[in-house]
mmCIF file of C-alpha atoms in Angstrom:
data_model
loop_
_atom_site.group_PDB
_atom_site.id
_atom_site.type_symbol
_atom_site.label_atom_id
_atom_site.label_comp_id
_atom_site.label_asym_id
_atom_site.label_seq_id
_atom_site.Cartn_x
_atom_site.Cartn_y
_atom_site.Cartn_z
ATOM 1 C CA UNK L 25 73.273 -63.943 -16.862
ATOM 2 C CA UNK L 26 70.448 -61.269 -17.555
ATOM 3 C CA UNK L 27 69.673 -59.159 -14.722
ATOM 4 C CA UNK L 28 66.645 -61.489 -14.166
ATOM 5 C CA UNK L 29 69.445 -64.776 -13.469
ATOM 6 C CA UNK L 30 71.150 -61.800 -11.494
ATOM 7 C CA UNK L 31 68.443 -62.096 -9.513
ATOM 8 C CA UNK L 32 68.272 -66.202 -8.524
ATOM 9 C CA UNK L 33 72.143 -65.776 -8.386
ATOM 10 C CA UNK L 34 71.546 -63.648 -5.373
ATOM 11 C CA UNK L 35 68.437 -64.752 -4.435
ATOM 12 C CA UNK L 36 69.947 -69.402 -3.673
ATOM 13 C CA UNK L 37 73.030 -67.150 -1.643
ATOM 14 C CA UNK L 38 70.076 -65.681 0.575
ATOM 15 C CA UNK L 39 68.686 -68.423 0.795
ATOM 16 C CA UNK L 40 71.540 -69.951 2.204
ATOM 17 C CA UNK L 41 72.003 -67.603 4.347
ATOM 18 C CA UNK L 42 69.671 -67.377 6.334
ATOM 19 C CA UNK L 43 69.418 -71.620 6.985
ATOM 20 C CA UNK L 44 72.616 -71.140 8.185
ATOM 21 C CA UNK L 45 71.472 -68.858 10.688
ATOM 22 C CA UNK L 46 68.206 -70.478 11.558
ATOM 23 C CA UNK L 47 70.339 -73.919 11.801
ATOM 24 C CA UNK L 48 72.818 -71.527 14.570
ATOM 25 C CA UNK L 49 70.246 -69.364 15.464
ATOM 26 C CA UNK L 50 68.224 -73.589 16.933
ATOM 27 C CA UNK L 51 71.283 -74.888 18.385
ATOM 28 C CA UNK L 52 71.779 -71.254 20.154
ATOM 29 C CA UNK L 53 68.231 -71.981 21.501
ATOM 30 C CA UNK L 54 69.265 -74.647 22.743
ATOM 31 C CA UNK L 55 71.712 -74.119 24.666
ATOM 32 C CA UNK L 56 70.518 -70.806 25.595
ATOM 33 C CA UNK L 57 70.348 -70.792 28.484
ATOM 34 C CA UNK L 58 74.142 -71.738 29.539
ATOM 35 C CA UNK L 59 74.164 -69.037 26.497
ATOM 36 C CA UNK L 60 73.005 -66.380 29.553
ATOM 37 C CA UNK L 61 74.464 -67.530 32.772
ATOM 38 C CA UNK L 62 78.208 -67.778 31.306
ATOM 39 C CA UNK L 63 78.012 -64.932 28.555
ATOM 40 C CA UNK L 64 75.435 -62.530 29.247
ATOM 41 C CA UNK L 65 75.649 -62.246 32.265
ATOM 42 C CA UNK L 66 79.070 -61.808 32.557
ATOM 43 C CA UNK L 67 79.370 -58.816 32.030
ATOM 44 C CA UNK L 68 76.751 -57.468 34.718
ATOM 45 C CA UNK L 69 79.521 -60.190 37.635
ATOM 46 C CA UNK L 70 82.949 -58.890 39.464
ATOM 47 C CA UNK L 71 84.806 -62.005 38.897
ATOM 48 C CA UNK L 72 83.980 -61.226 35.637
ATOM 49 C CA UNK L 73 87.737 -61.704 33.313
ATOM 50 C CA UNK L 74 88.147 -58.296 32.000
ATOM 51 C CA UNK L 75 87.567 -56.813 35.268
ATOM 52 C CA UNK L 76 90.045 -59.534 37.332
ATOM 53 C CA UNK L 77 92.955 -58.945 34.939
ATOM 54 C CA UNK L 78 92.464 -54.656 34.759
ATOM 55 C CA UNK L 79 92.719 -54.789 38.143
ATOM 56 C CA UNK L 80 95.440 -57.228 38.029
ATOM 57 C CA UNK L 81 97.569 -55.071 36.023
ATOM 58 C CA UNK L 82 96.399 -52.129 38.528
ATOM 59 C CA UNK L 83 98.343 -53.136 41.160
ATOM 60 C CA UNK L 84 101.846 -54.662 39.434
ATOM 61 C CA UNK L 85 101.994 -50.924 37.609
ATOM 62 C CA UNK L 86 102.196 -49.466 41.451
ATOM 63 C CA UNK L 87 98.116 -47.777 39.886
ATOM 64 C CA UNK L 88 96.309 -49.582 42.667
ATOM 65 C CA UNK L 89 92.626 -49.512 42.908
ATOM 66 C CA UNK L 90 92.204 -46.808 39.509
ATOM 67 C CA UNK L 91 91.696 -49.996 36.887
ATOM 68 C CA UNK L 92 89.575 -51.418 39.455
ATOM 69 C CA UNK L 93 85.627 -51.191 38.301
ATOM 70 C CA UNK L 94 84.133 -51.518 41.906
ATOM 71 C CA UNK L 95 80.365 -53.435 42.601
ATOM 72 C CA UNK L 96 77.882 -52.356 40.753
ATOM 73 C CA UNK L 97 75.108 -54.935 41.342
ATOM 74 C CA UNK L 98 72.487 -55.181 38.721
ATOM 75 C CA UNK L 99 69.058 -55.809 38.992
ATOM 76 C CA UNK L 100 66.432 -57.389 35.865
ATOM 77 C CA UNK L 101 63.155 -57.157 35.368
ATOM 78 C CA UNK L 102 61.030 -59.759 32.790
ATOM 79 C CA UNK L 103 57.220 -56.867 32.202
ATOM 80 C CA UNK L 104 55.645 -58.780 29.843
ATOM 81 C CA UNK L 105 54.254 -61.967 30.298
ATOM 82 C CA UNK L 106 56.363 -64.342 26.662
ATOM 83 C CA UNK L 107 59.369 -61.442 28.050
ATOM 84 C CA UNK L 108 61.421 -64.282 28.360
ATOM 85 C CA UNK L 109 60.938 -66.663 26.006
ATOM 86 C CA UNK L 110 60.312 -64.137 23.730
ATOM 87 C CA UNK L 111 63.893 -62.200 24.992
ATOM 88 C CA UNK L 112 65.430 -65.457 24.065
ATOM 89 C CA UNK L 113 64.302 -66.729 20.656
ATOM 90 C CA UNK L 114 66.000 -62.810 19.879
ATOM 91 C CA UNK L 115 68.883 -63.653 21.283
ATOM 92 C CA UNK L 116 69.733 -67.416 20.538
ATOM 93 C CA UNK L 117 69.457 -65.531 16.254
ATOM 94 C CA UNK L 118 72.411 -62.370 17.870
ATOM 95 C CA UNK L 119 74.057 -64.681 18.729
ATOM 96 C CA UNK L 120 73.116 -66.573 15.331
ATOM 97 C CA UNK L 121 74.293 -64.370 12.602
ATOM 98 C CA UNK L 122 77.678 -63.537 14.854
ATOM 99 C CA UNK L 123 78.205 -67.528 14.311
ATOM 100 C CA UNK L 124 77.503 -67.448 10.915
ATOM 101 C CA UNK L 125 78.790 -64.648 9.821
ATOM 102 C CA UNK L 126 81.770 -66.122 7.810
ATOM 103 C CA UNK L 127 79.500 -67.790 6.390
ATOM 104 C CA UNK L 128 77.331 -64.970 5.171
ATOM 105 C CA UNK L 129 80.305 -63.283 4.489
ATOM 106 C CA UNK L 130 81.788 -65.843 1.874
ATOM 107 C CA UNK L 131 78.033 -66.833 0.458
ATOM 108 C CA UNK L 132 77.768 -63.225 -0.699
ATOM 109 C CA UNK L 133 82.219 -63.459 -1.753
ATOM 110 C CA UNK L 134 80.355 -66.172 -3.990
ATOM 111 C CA UNK L 135 77.978 -64.207 -5.360
ATOM 112 C CA UNK L 136 80.562 -60.819 -6.206
ATOM 113 C CA UNK L 137 84.156 -62.513 -7.155
ATOM 114 C CA UNK L 138 82.851 -63.928 -10.421
ATOM 115 C CA UNK L 139 82.303 -59.957 -11.674
ATOM 116 C CA UNK L 140 85.979 -59.634 -10.268
ATOM 117 C CA UNK L 141 89.102 -59.688 -12.999
ATOM 118 C CA UNK L 142 92.160 -62.545 -12.449
ATOM 119 C CA UNK L 143 94.099 -58.889 -12.182
ATOM 120 C CA UNK L 144 90.920 -57.790 -8.714
ATOM 121 C CA UNK L 145 90.584 -60.844 -7.660
ATOM 122 C CA UNK L 146 95.306 -61.904 -7.136
ATOM 123 C CA UNK L 147 94.400 -58.499 -4.907
ATOM 124 C CA UNK L 148 91.383 -60.231 -2.178
ATOM 125 C CA UNK L 149 92.981 -63.176 -1.347
ATOM 126 C CA UNK L 150 91.837 -64.557 1.682
ATOM 127 C CA UNK L 151 88.988 -61.752 2.024
ATOM 128 C CA UNK L 152 87.178 -64.112 4.136
ATOM 129 C CA UNK L 153 89.391 -65.035 6.781
ATOM 130 C CA UNK L 154 90.808 -61.186 6.328
ATOM 131 C CA UNK L 155 86.341 -60.205 7.724
ATOM 132 C CA UNK L 156 85.268 -62.321 9.171
ATOM 133 C CA UNK L 157 88.904 -62.630 12.059
ATOM 134 C CA UNK L 158 87.972 -58.655 11.602
ATOM 135 C CA UNK L 159 84.856 -58.908 12.378
ATOM 136 C CA UNK L 160 84.892 -61.793 15.349
ATOM 137 C CA UNK L 161 87.507 -58.779 16.838
ATOM 138 C CA UNK L 162 85.616 -56.074 16.271
ATOM 139 C CA UNK L 163 82.144 -58.452 18.671
ATOM 140 C CA UNK L 164 85.628 -59.621 21.532
ATOM 141 C CA UNK L 165 87.061 -55.557 21.971
ATOM 142 C CA UNK L 166 82.893 -54.954 22.201
ATOM 143 C CA UNK L 167 81.905 -57.885 24.974
ATOM 144 C CA UNK L 168 85.039 -57.907 26.651
ATOM 145 C CA UNK L 169 86.163 -54.475 26.639
ATOM 146 C CA UNK L 170 83.985 -52.518 26.080
ATOM 147 C CA UNK L 171 80.426 -53.993 27.746
ATOM 148 C CA UNK L 172 81.721 -54.290 31.126
ATOM 149 C CA UNK L 173 83.405 -50.436 31.072
ATOM 150 C CA UNK L 174 79.057 -49.314 29.549
ATOM 151 C CA UNK L 175 77.277 -51.941 32.105
ATOM 152 C CA UNK L 176 79.190 -50.876 35.141
ATOM 153 C CA UNK L 177 78.739 -47.293 35.052
ATOM 154 C CA UNK L 178 74.985 -46.737 33.715
ATOM 155 C CA UNK L 179 73.637 -49.494 36.700
ATOM 156 C CA UNK L 180 75.698 -47.361 39.007
ATOM 157 C CA UNK L 181 75.029 -43.771 37.767
ATOM 158 C CA UNK L 182 71.917 -42.381 39.791
ATOM 159 C CA UNK L 183 70.335 -39.039 39.613
ATOM 160 C CA UNK L 184 69.644 -39.656 43.423
ATOM 161 C CA UNK L 185 69.824 -42.490 45.604
ATOM 162 C CA UNK L 186 66.170 -42.079 46.660
ATOM 163 C CA UNK L 187 65.908 -43.599 42.945
ATOM 164 C CA UNK L 188 66.849 -47.705 42.483
ATOM 165 C CA UNK L 189 67.892 -49.251 39.316
ATOM 166 C CA UNK L 190 65.945 -51.652 37.540
ATOM 167 C CA UNK L 191 66.757 -52.642 34.181
ATOM 168 C CA UNK L 192 64.266 -54.666 32.505
ATOM 169 C CA UNK L 193 66.456 -57.621 30.887
ATOM 170 C CA UNK L 194 65.364 -55.915 27.372
ATOM 171 C CA UNK L 195 67.362 -53.267 27.614
ATOM 172 C CA UNK L 196 69.726 -54.143 29.199
ATOM 173 C CA UNK L 197 70.629 -57.284 25.803
ATOM 174 C CA UNK L 198 69.916 -54.347 23.870
ATOM 175 C CA UNK L 199 72.715 -52.231 25.182
ATOM 176 C CA UNK L 200 75.387 -54.916 24.392
ATOM 177 C CA UNK L 201 74.123 -56.359 20.995
ATOM 178 C CA UNK L 202 74.196 -53.319 19.866
ATOM 179 C CA UNK L 203 77.566 -52.347 21.124
ATOM 180 C CA UNK L 204 78.892 -55.908 20.381
ATOM 181 C CA UNK L 205 77.916 -55.758 16.405
ATOM 182 C CA UNK L 206 78.717 -51.907 16.379
ATOM 183 C CA UNK L 207 82.044 -52.809 17.601
ATOM 184 C CA UNK L 208 82.531 -55.935 15.475
ATOM 185 C CA UNK L 209 81.302 -53.554 12.645
ATOM 186 C CA UNK L 210 83.898 -50.613 13.435
ATOM 187 C CA UNK L 211 86.290 -53.309 12.768
ATOM 188 C CA UNK L 212 86.162 -53.335 9.630
ATOM 189 C CA UNK L 213 86.793 -50.102 8.419
ATOM 190 C CA UNK L 214 90.688 -51.423 7.651
ATOM 191 C CA UNK L 215 88.346 -53.129 4.649
ATOM 192 C CA UNK L 216 86.144 -50.633 3.502
ATOM 193 C CA UNK L 217 89.269 -48.488 3.779
ATOM 194 C CA UNK L 218 90.750 -51.412 1.298
ATOM 195 C CA UNK L 219 88.545 -51.651 -1.887
ATOM 196 C CA UNK L 220 87.530 -47.634 -1.250
ATOM 197 C CA UNK L 221 91.167 -46.799 -1.604
ATOM 198 C CA UNK L 222 91.529 -49.507 -4.541
ATOM 199 C CA UNK L 223 89.179 -48.298 -6.425
ATOM 200 C CA UNK L 224 90.623 -44.674 -5.983
ATOM 201 C CA UNK L 225 87.377 -42.790 -3.534
ATOM 202 C CA UNK L 226 89.365 -42.781 -0.821
ATOM 203 C CA UNK L 227 93.481 -41.178 -0.342
ATOM 204 C CA UNK L 228 96.138 -42.143 2.824
ATOM 205 C CA UNK L 229 96.551 -38.409 1.887
ATOM 206 C CA UNK L 230 91.847 -37.589 3.004
ATOM 207 C CA UNK L 231 92.316 -39.486 5.631
ATOM 208 C CA UNK L 232 96.049 -38.131 7.418
ATOM 209 C CA UNK L 233 94.091 -34.804 7.023
ATOM 210 C CA UNK L 234 91.314 -35.702 9.502
ATOM 211 C CA UNK L 235 93.627 -37.242 11.732
ATOM 212 C CA UNK L 236 93.046 -35.085 14.435
ATOM 213 C CA UNK L 237 89.463 -35.077 14.250
ATOM 214 C CA UNK L 238 89.211 -38.402 13.962
ATOM 215 C CA UNK L 239 91.026 -38.701 17.208
ATOM 216 C CA UNK L 240 87.978 -36.647 18.394
ATOM 217 C CA UNK L 241 85.541 -38.434 17.153
ATOM 218 C CA UNK L 242 87.449 -41.570 19.411
ATOM 219 C CA UNK L 243 88.435 -39.913 22.428
ATOM 220 C CA UNK L 244 84.339 -38.685 22.671
ATOM 221 C CA UNK L 245 83.237 -42.741 22.333
ATOM 222 C CA UNK L 246 85.362 -43.197 24.518
ATOM 223 C CA UNK L 247 85.282 -40.509 27.461
ATOM 224 C CA UNK L 248 81.060 -41.407 26.833
ATOM 225 C CA UNK L 249 81.886 -45.556 27.123
ATOM 226 C CA UNK L 250 84.010 -45.928 30.117
ATOM 227 C CA UNK L 251 84.834 -44.011 33.408
ATOM 228 C CA UNK L 252 85.559 -40.836 34.096
ATOM 229 C CA UNK L 253 88.403 -41.822 34.013
ATOM 230 C CA UNK L 254 91.915 -41.158 32.813
ATOM 231 C CA UNK L 255 93.676 -44.592 32.463
ATOM 232 C CA UNK L 256 90.576 -45.960 31.723
ATOM 233 C CA UNK L 257 89.804 -44.045 28.685
ATOM 234 C CA UNK L 258 92.959 -44.993 27.104
ATOM 235 C CA UNK L 259 92.651 -48.237 27.191
ATOM 236 C CA UNK L 260 89.971 -47.849 25.011
ATOM 237 C CA UNK L 261 91.138 -45.753 22.865
ATOM 238 C CA UNK L 262 94.533 -46.740 21.815
ATOM 239 C CA UNK L 263 92.690 -49.935 20.194
ATOM 240 C CA UNK L 264 90.468 -47.583 18.340
ATOM 241 C CA UNK L 265 92.519 -45.023 17.210
ATOM 242 C CA UNK L 266 95.045 -47.997 15.757
ATOM 243 C CA UNK L 267 92.556 -49.415 13.503
ATOM 244 C CA UNK L 268 92.783 -45.483 12.161
ATOM 245 C CA UNK L 269 96.018 -46.259 11.648
ATOM 246 C CA UNK L 270 96.546 -49.449 10.731
ATOM 247 C CA UNK L 271 94.059 -48.342 8.070
ATOM 248 C CA UNK L 272 96.153 -45.259 6.771
ATOM 249 C CA UNK L 273 98.190 -47.536 6.309
ATOM 250 C CA UNK L 274 96.431 -50.081 3.922
ATOM 251 C CA UNK L 275 96.037 -47.193 2.103
ATOM 252 C CA UNK L 276 98.707 -45.621 1.079
ATOM 253 C CA UNK L 277 99.990 -49.626 0.338
ATOM 254 C CA UNK L 278 96.484 -49.182 -2.446
ATOM 255 C CA UNK L 279 98.195 -46.307 -3.098
ATOM 256 C CA UNK L 280 101.822 -47.611 -4.419
ATOM 257 C CA UNK L 281 100.104 -50.854 -6.745
ATOM 258 C CA UNK L 282 97.051 -48.315 -8.415
ATOM 259 C CA UNK L 283 100.836 -46.559 -9.012
ATOM 260 C CA UNK L 284 102.634 -49.881 -10.239
ATOM 261 C CA UNK L 285 99.431 -50.669 -12.174
ATOM 262 C CA UNK L 286 99.896 -47.362 -13.934
ATOM 263 C CA UNK L 287 103.287 -47.772 -14.810
ATOM 264 C CA UNK L 288 103.610 -51.002 -16.136
ATOM 265 C CA UNK L 289 99.504 -49.921 -18.630
ATOM 266 C CA UNK L 290 101.741 -47.474 -19.983
ATOM 267 C CA UNK L 291 104.986 -49.108 -20.122
#
């Protein structure tokens, strides 16, 4: 295929991906009231599943209410005439992108796959499954773990008792989507490390060298998005650091495979 044929092929992959997002977006828009009541507004309620589970764990560990987040009633407002309708529209397609992510990754993989050699295809089996799984794990972590702490902290933070927090629904949804999508992207780190290590750009030695720096960065992130409590910061820090350690193991495995391939080539 020449250059323009590749562009034509890419165009159809993009069109099919956009079509999947549109279909999912229409379905989400039809069910938008359920989505807002049950999902989007979940972290703002005191009976949210994360609050109940963490509080129960704290009591079983003898920590009392240290893991229980205080009630932080949030008042929302919409300051434009079409604000709620446009918010429903944009939220529908945010959810649609998350739902359609596996199919989008599949279309991208179909475009890249013909350029790979048989030996390279052997090491990329299940890439769509694992990439999608990690993305959904990141989305779940952002929604169930980081979003509740972030919402609770910012909603209850006050410079003065005379200042009342009345948050626009656009601001809340923007923050929530950034957290969720950001965590989804962050959890793709092992996949990124896999391919970078496969081509020799990234090594396990490099990751080990900057392990302390990465740990400090993770601590700073955890301190920012969680309440100033050691137990809460540990809950946020642990999964992120484990993700980094998994990436080191993946890089080491890729280096071993590359060494075996080089040895077989020269033998």
